[in-house]
Amino acid sequence: MNTLTAQAYAKINLTLDVFSKRADGYHSLASVMQAISLHDTLTISLRDEAGILFTCDGEQSAGIPNDASNLVVRAAQSVLDVAHGEMGLKIHLHKRIPSQAGLGGGSSDAAATLLGVTALTGFDIGPKTLHDLAAALGSDVPFFLTGGTAVARGRGENISPIADAPSLWLVIVKPEESVSTGWAYDQLDSVVERASHRATKRMEEALKSGDLERLIAWQSNDFELPVFAHFPRLAWLHDELRMAGALTAHLCGSGSAVYGVFAGEEAANKVGGLLQSKYPQVYVARTLSRVASNPLGEFGA
Ligand code: C5P
């Protein structure tokens, strides 16, 4: 096999509890992370000459660096480095997931690249090294090696897979505003007497008991307070989704995209269609099981 296709699925955080800032500058957190159907597509090929050739297209490709600073290139290079691989790679990224939206697009691309390059080259680097490479690329990257529904702790890199959450239909709106993750954490620190929602434990219990009502009610995100205060239009977008019939609505990760949960596919499509006339970036998506969110599909299962 000389070419492989990998799907890099986005995520939302069903809960996102942010605790204190650690000595290394990162924050301790707890989160129930959930893979969703919105995805980028990577095409990875072996080539005769050494080096990594990277190209990118798609509706969200503007502003994506195509040099060695790109997380995809760094992920591919890190596999070649640990495996002392001499071969060259050609990688094409079709970008659909908006950046600076809190949907984990860059992190998911990196994880799909780690899995794709190891599968294509046959390098058996083992799960521990794979996890370490992922964590070195970014706090969110290890989640995407696991996908489905999982609890993240530490700075986000300690992943415990849990049983697939019941399927949810989502409308995701990425407004004009963009939020950088580092900035969002700084904003949290500047909120005096901030208290975390500490919702992750409760959400884990709701998921265990299969209680759909609590799965909806206990979604929360600690970034909402500072991010909505700084970008009132995002708070309005949240309210707009609720008024359109969303069962609940929350910020995606550290923002700026906001998701609403809808009762089914029909309701999500209807509201998605209505919001498209007002916002250029509206996505109807659904949550995915661990098997369905495997970047390599049945090939990697
Ligand atoms: O790990 P990653 O490179 O994605 O993190 C981006 C930035 O977000 C970090 O430089 C840090 O400022 C912040 N961060 C944090 N605590 C975390 C994860 C990220 O403060 N748990």
Tab-separated table of C-alpha atoms and ligand atoms in Angstrom:
chain	number	residue	atom	x	y	z
A	1	MET	CA	0.000	0.000	0.000
A	2	ASN	CA	1.409	3.391	-1.035
A	3	THR	CA	-1.449	5.736	-0.175
A	4	LEU	CA	-3.800	5.925	2.794
A	5	THR	CA	-6.770	8.147	3.623
A	6	ALA	CA	-7.414	9.203	7.227
A	7	GLN	CA	-10.416	11.130	8.563
A	8	ALA	CA	-9.670	13.613	11.345
A	9	TYR	CA	-12.886	14.141	13.331
A	10	ALA	CA	-13.547	17.259	15.420
A	11	LYS	CA	-14.636	17.200	19.096
A	12	ILE	CA	-16.794	19.041	21.544
A	13	ASN	CA	-16.383	19.040	25.328
A	14	LEU	CA	-19.565	17.879	27.067
A	15	THR	CA	-17.958	19.227	30.257
A	16	LEU	CA	-14.828	21.326	30.670
A	17	ASP	CA	-13.724	21.983	34.257
A	18	VAL	CA	-10.587	24.090	34.529
A	19	PHE	CA	-8.761	24.069	37.868
A	20	SER	CA	-5.577	25.781	39.033
A	21	LYS	CA	-2.580	26.842	36.998
A	22	ARG	CA	0.339	24.459	37.476
A	23	ALA	CA	4.020	25.288	37.930
A	24	ASP	CA	4.624	24.447	34.234
A	25	GLY	CA	2.084	27.087	33.129
A	26	TYR	CA	-0.609	24.593	32.066
A	27	HIS	CA	-3.930	24.285	33.892
A	28	SER	CA	-5.226	21.097	35.490
A	29	LEU	CA	-8.535	20.173	33.949
A	30	ALA	CA	-11.229	17.519	33.774
A	31	SER	CA	-13.390	17.096	30.696
A	32	VAL	CA	-15.722	14.646	29.006
A	33	MET	CA	-14.602	14.871	25.389
A	34	GLN	CA	-16.770	13.687	22.515
A	35	ALA	CA	-15.843	13.017	18.867
A	36	ILE	CA	-18.221	14.455	16.252
A	37	SER	CA	-18.819	13.862	12.554
A	38	LEU	CA	-17.397	17.174	11.222
A	39	HIS	CA	-13.991	16.183	9.847
A	40	ASP	CA	-10.887	16.981	7.808
A	41	THR	CA	-9.462	14.426	5.385
A	42	LEU	CA	-5.782	13.522	5.073
A	43	THR	CA	-4.256	11.677	2.138
A	44	ILE	CA	-0.831	10.299	2.992
A	45	SER	CA	1.486	8.716	0.401
A	46	LEU	CA	4.995	7.292	0.470
A	47	ARG	CA	7.417	8.896	-1.987
A	48	ASP	CA	10.899	7.993	-3.164
A	49	GLU	CA	12.743	11.162	-2.167
A	50	ALA	CA	13.290	11.976	1.528
A	51	GLY	CA	11.353	14.841	3.159
A	52	ILE	CA	7.714	15.685	3.755
A	53	LEU	CA	5.711	17.439	1.036
A	54	PHE	CA	2.614	19.054	2.569
A	55	THR	CA	-0.313	20.659	0.738
A	56	CYS	CA	-3.678	21.890	1.979
A	57	ASP	CA	-6.984	22.879	0.385
A	58	GLY	CA	-10.655	23.107	1.385
A	59	GLU	CA	-13.043	25.782	2.585
A	60	GLN	CA	-11.122	26.274	5.858
A	61	SER	CA	-7.573	26.187	4.423
A	62	ALA	CA	-6.963	29.965	4.465
A	63	GLY	CA	-4.266	30.835	6.985
A	64	ILE	CA	-3.141	27.229	7.556
A	65	PRO	CA	0.697	27.200	7.478
A	66	ASN	CA	2.133	24.726	4.968
A	67	ASP	CA	5.681	24.687	6.319
A	68	ALA	CA	7.359	22.679	9.095
A	69	SER	CA	5.363	24.600	11.736
A	70	ASN	CA	2.151	22.805	10.734
A	71	LEU	CA	1.097	20.221	13.331
A	72	VAL	CA	0.571	17.647	10.556
A	73	VAL	CA	4.165	18.042	9.342
A	74	ARG	CA	5.469	17.990	12.927
A	75	ALA	CA	3.442	14.826	13.699
A	76	ALA	CA	4.735	13.022	10.571
A	77	GLN	CA	8.315	14.101	11.278
A	78	SER	CA	8.104	12.908	14.891
A	79	VAL	CA	7.155	9.374	13.738
A	80	LEU	CA	9.997	9.308	11.181
A	81	ASP	CA	12.416	10.531	13.868
A	82	VAL	CA	11.594	7.866	16.486
A	83	ALA	CA	11.530	5.111	13.856
A	84	HIS	CA	14.722	6.408	12.179
A	85	GLY	CA	12.746	6.281	8.945
A	86	GLU	CA	14.532	7.412	5.788
A	87	MET	CA	11.497	7.485	3.517
A	88	GLY	CA	9.711	10.558	2.227
A	89	LEU	CA	6.018	11.377	2.594
A	90	LYS	CA	3.470	13.366	0.643
A	91	ILE	CA	0.560	14.599	2.781
A	92	HIS	CA	-2.514	16.426	1.573
A	93	LEU	CA	-4.982	17.949	4.041
A	94	HIS	CA	-8.538	18.820	3.028
A	95	LYS	CA	-9.597	21.282	5.715
A	96	ARG	CA	-13.258	21.625	6.723
A	97	ILE	CA	-12.987	22.157	10.493
A	98	PRO	CA	-12.645	25.866	11.291
A	99	SER	CA	-9.549	26.922	13.270
A	100	GLN	CA	-9.608	28.820	16.581
A	101	ALA	CA	-13.091	27.466	17.138
A	102	GLY	CA	-12.454	25.063	20.041
A	103	LEU	CA	-13.244	22.056	17.853
A	104	GLY	CA	-9.748	20.540	18.050
A	105	GLY	CA	-9.199	20.488	14.288
A	106	GLY	CA	-5.408	20.955	14.321
A	107	SER	CA	-5.026	18.443	17.155
A	108	SER	CA	-7.191	15.884	15.355
A	109	ASP	CA	-5.191	16.347	12.135
A	110	ALA	CA	-2.012	15.677	14.144
A	111	ALA	CA	-3.408	12.491	15.734
A	112	ALA	CA	-4.731	11.182	12.397
A	113	THR	CA	-1.274	11.841	10.911
A	114	LEU	CA	0.441	9.877	13.713
A	115	LEU	CA	-1.909	6.930	13.122
A	116	GLY	CA	-1.766	7.217	9.321
A	117	VAL	CA	2.025	7.456	9.059
A	118	THR	CA	2.626	4.530	11.449
A	119	ALA	CA	0.096	2.380	9.535
A	120	LEU	CA	1.466	3.328	6.107
A	121	THR	CA	5.142	2.910	6.944
A	122	GLY	CA	4.619	-0.172	9.125
A	123	PHE	CA	6.693	1.366	11.955
A	124	ASP	CA	5.576	-0.371	15.143
A	125	ILE	CA	6.309	2.381	17.662
A	126	GLY	CA	3.868	1.045	20.297
A	127	PRO	CA	0.983	2.750	22.116
A	128	LYS	CA	3.128	4.405	24.844
A	129	THR	CA	5.430	6.173	22.359
A	130	LEU	CA	2.423	7.088	20.212
A	131	HIS	CA	0.751	8.696	23.238
A	132	ASP	CA	3.950	10.557	24.202
A	133	LEU	CA	4.374	11.913	20.666
A	134	ALA	CA	0.718	13.028	20.701
A	135	ALA	CA	1.039	14.760	24.095
A	136	ALA	CA	4.212	16.551	22.940
A	137	LEU	CA	2.277	18.000	19.979
A	138	GLY	CA	-0.551	19.440	22.118
A	139	SER	CA	-2.699	18.771	25.174
A	140	ASP	CA	-5.743	17.762	23.071
A	141	VAL	CA	-3.930	15.442	20.643
A	142	PRO	CA	-4.006	12.196	22.750
A	143	PHE	CA	-7.831	12.287	22.888
A	144	PHE	CA	-7.985	11.914	19.108
A	145	LEU	CA	-5.983	8.658	19.251
A	146	THR	CA	-8.900	7.248	21.294
A	147	GLY	CA	-11.943	9.137	19.940
A	148	GLY	CA	-15.540	8.296	20.887
A	149	THR	CA	-16.358	9.508	24.402
A	150	ALA	CA	-13.467	9.857	26.858
A	151	VAL	CA	-12.541	11.616	30.088
A	152	ALA	CA	-9.463	13.850	29.899
A	153	ARG	CA	-7.501	14.860	32.989
A	154	GLY	CA	-4.076	16.329	33.783
A	155	ARG	CA	-3.487	19.107	31.246
A	156	GLY	CA	-5.841	17.189	28.939
A	157	GLU	CA	-3.418	14.465	27.899
A	158	ASN	CA	-4.463	11.738	30.382
A	159	ILE	CA	-7.242	9.957	28.539
A	160	SER	CA	-9.634	7.360	29.971
A	161	PRO	CA	-11.980	5.972	27.311
A	162	ILE	CA	-15.559	5.451	28.513
A	163	ALA	CA	-18.580	3.783	26.881
A	164	ASP	CA	-19.992	5.657	23.869
A	165	ALA	CA	-22.420	8.401	24.923
A	166	PRO	CA	-25.932	8.278	23.400
A	167	SER	CA	-25.943	9.885	19.955
A	168	LEU	CA	-26.705	13.641	19.846
A	169	TRP	CA	-27.503	15.895	16.867
A	170	LEU	CA	-25.723	19.231	16.887
A	171	VAL	CA	-25.798	22.580	15.136
A	172	ILE	CA	-22.380	24.253	15.408
A	173	VAL	CA	-21.904	27.910	14.538
A	174	LYS	CA	-18.450	29.449	14.139
A	175	PRO	CA	-18.873	33.228	14.387
A	176	GLU	CA	-16.469	35.781	12.909
A	177	GLU	CA	-14.654	36.049	16.237
A	178	SER	CA	-11.764	33.644	16.816
A	179	VAL	CA	-10.336	32.631	20.185
A	180	SER	CA	-6.786	31.432	20.827
A	181	THR	CA	-6.571	28.752	23.510
A	182	GLY	CA	-3.697	30.451	25.386
A	183	TRP	CA	-5.649	33.726	25.526
A	184	ALA	CA	-8.761	31.957	26.862
A	185	TYR	CA	-6.769	30.363	29.713
A	186	ASP	CA	-5.289	33.786	30.570
A	187	GLN	CA	-8.815	35.241	30.729
A	188	LEU	CA	-9.871	32.484	33.130
A	189	ASP	CA	-6.956	33.344	35.415
A	190	SER	CA	-8.014	36.974	35.532
A	191	VAL	CA	-11.501	36.121	36.867
A	192	VAL	CA	-11.265	36.757	40.616
A	193	GLU	CA	-12.775	34.055	42.861
A	194	ARG	CA	-13.556	31.902	39.894
A	195	ALA	CA	-15.215	28.589	40.707
A	196	SER	CA	-15.199	25.621	38.361
A	197	HIS	CA	-18.471	23.910	37.480
A	198	ARG	CA	-16.834	20.604	38.508
A	199	ALA	CA	-19.286	18.869	36.222
A	200	THR	CA	-17.161	16.053	34.857
A	201	LYS	CA	-17.760	13.570	37.703
A	202	ARG	CA	-21.521	14.166	37.506
A	203	MET	CA	-21.461	13.741	33.721
A	204	GLU	CA	-19.592	10.448	34.054
A	205	GLU	CA	-22.369	9.249	36.401
A	206	ALA	CA	-25.092	10.436	34.012
A	207	LEU	CA	-23.410	8.565	31.158
A	208	LYS	CA	-23.071	5.405	33.240
A	209	SER	CA	-26.759	5.464	34.128
A	210	GLY	CA	-27.764	6.276	30.526
A	211	ASP	CA	-29.900	9.187	31.758
A	212	LEU	CA	-30.451	11.371	28.676
A	213	GLU	CA	-32.026	14.202	30.659
A	214	ARG	CA	-28.945	14.563	32.858
A	215	LEU	CA	-26.644	14.164	29.840
A	216	ILE	CA	-28.302	17.320	28.485
A	217	ALA	CA	-28.640	19.222	31.782
A	218	TRP	CA	-25.102	18.678	33.054
A	219	GLN	CA	-23.183	19.884	30.049
A	220	SER	CA	-21.047	22.863	31.050
A	221	ASN	CA	-17.908	24.742	30.149
A	222	ASP	CA	-15.804	26.890	32.500
A	223	PHE	CA	-14.593	29.068	29.596
A	224	GLU	CA	-18.081	30.447	29.016
A	225	LEU	CA	-17.910	33.019	31.801
A	226	PRO	CA	-14.800	34.898	30.602
A	227	VAL	CA	-15.260	34.249	26.862
A	228	PHE	CA	-18.932	35.338	26.782
A	229	ALA	CA	-18.024	38.411	28.885
A	230	HIS	CA	-15.367	39.414	26.368
A	231	PHE	CA	-17.396	38.525	23.251
A	232	PRO	CA	-21.062	39.348	24.017
A	233	ARG	CA	-22.004	38.258	20.488
A	234	LEU	CA	-21.069	34.687	21.442
A	235	ALA	CA	-23.398	34.872	24.445
A	236	TRP	CA	-26.089	36.057	22.046
A	237	LEU	CA	-25.343	33.182	19.661
A	238	HIS	CA	-25.773	30.784	22.582
A	239	ASP	CA	-29.165	32.358	23.389
A	240	GLU	CA	-30.142	32.288	19.721
A	241	LEU	CA	-29.550	28.530	19.567
A	242	ARG	CA	-31.645	28.050	22.714
A	243	MET	CA	-34.454	30.192	21.292
A	244	ALA	CA	-34.347	28.138	18.084
A	245	GLY	CA	-35.141	25.059	20.160
A	246	ALA	CA	-31.768	23.689	21.248
A	247	LEU	CA	-32.136	21.416	24.296
A	248	THR	CA	-28.892	22.954	25.547
A	249	ALA	CA	-26.120	25.069	24.015
A	250	HIS	CA	-22.486	25.583	24.997
A	251	LEU	CA	-19.163	26.949	23.895
A	252	CYS	CA	-16.982	24.429	22.007
A	253	GLY	CA	-13.752	24.008	24.020
A	254	SER	CA	-12.206	27.437	24.576
A	255	GLY	CA	-14.326	28.882	21.727
A	256	SER	CA	-15.257	30.605	19.597
A	257	ALA	CA	-17.708	28.121	18.045
A	258	VAL	CA	-20.955	27.426	19.923
A	259	TYR	CA	-22.964	24.192	19.632
A	260	GLY	CA	-26.627	23.514	20.227
A	261	VAL	CA	-28.049	20.033	20.888
A	262	PHE	CA	-31.235	19.180	18.970
A	263	ALA	CA	-33.830	16.478	19.411
A	264	GLY	CA	-33.029	14.813	16.084
A	265	GLU	CA	-31.593	15.118	12.582
A	266	GLU	CA	-34.646	16.893	11.178
A	267	ALA	CA	-34.665	19.609	13.865
A	268	ALA	CA	-30.896	20.113	13.518
A	269	ASN	CA	-31.119	20.455	9.716
A	270	LYS	CA	-33.998	22.911	9.990
A	271	VAL	CA	-32.250	25.194	12.485
A	272	GLY	CA	-28.903	24.803	10.661
A	273	GLY	CA	-30.616	25.956	7.448
A	274	LEU	CA	-32.159	28.980	9.161
A	275	LEU	CA	-28.881	30.077	10.779
A	276	GLN	CA	-26.967	29.702	7.496
A	277	SER	CA	-28.648	32.853	6.183
A	278	LYS	CA	-27.107	34.798	9.064
A	279	TYR	CA	-23.783	33.092	9.773
A	280	PRO	CA	-21.430	31.883	7.008
A	281	GLN	CA	-20.058	28.944	9.012
A	282	VAL	CA	-22.836	26.660	10.238
A	283	TYR	CA	-22.397	22.887	10.527
A	284	VAL	CA	-24.897	20.154	11.283
A	285	ALA	CA	-23.064	17.246	12.891
A	286	ARG	CA	-23.677	14.324	15.187
A	287	THR	CA	-21.661	12.730	17.939
A	288	LEU	CA	-19.724	9.603	16.958
A	289	SER	CA	-18.987	6.266	18.602
A	290	ARG	CA	-15.370	5.209	19.168
A	291	VAL	CA	-15.490	2.838	16.190
A	292	ALA	CA	-17.035	5.452	13.866
A	293	SER	CA	-14.469	8.103	14.871
A	294	ASN	CA	-11.423	5.910	14.156
A	295	PRO	CA	-9.373	7.981	11.655
A	296	LEU	CA	-8.397	4.864	9.716
A	297	GLY	CA	-11.914	3.376	9.621
A	298	GLU	CA	-12.142	-0.379	9.370
A	299	PHE	CA	-8.513	-0.425	8.236
A	300	GLY	CA	-7.396	0.740	11.676
A	301	ALA	CA	-10.010	-1.106	13.729
B	1	C5P	O1	-1.190	22.108	24.724
B	1	C5P	P1	-1.519	23.194	23.753
B	1	C5P	O2	-0.306	23.605	22.932
B	1	C5P	O3	-2.687	22.898	22.893
B	1	C5P	O4	-1.932	24.458	24.614
B	1	C5P	C1	-2.012	25.765	24.095
B	1	C5P	C2	-1.971	26.762	25.231
B	1	C5P	O5	-3.132	26.647	26.047
B	1	C5P	C3	-0.817	26.537	26.193
B	1	C5P	O6	0.339	27.231	25.786
B	1	C5P	C4	-1.348	27.087	27.511
B	1	C5P	O7	-1.228	28.494	27.517
B	1	C5P	C5	-2.827	26.779	27.427
B	1	C5P	N1	-3.203	25.551	28.144
B	1	C5P	C6	-3.291	25.582	29.535
B	1	C5P	N2	-3.679	24.448	30.204
B	1	C5P	C7	-4.012	23.322	29.534
B	1	C5P	C8	-3.944	23.273	28.120
B	1	C5P	C9	-3.540	24.419	27.451
B	1	C5P	O8	-3.008	26.613	30.158
B	1	C5P	N3	-4.409	22.255	30.222
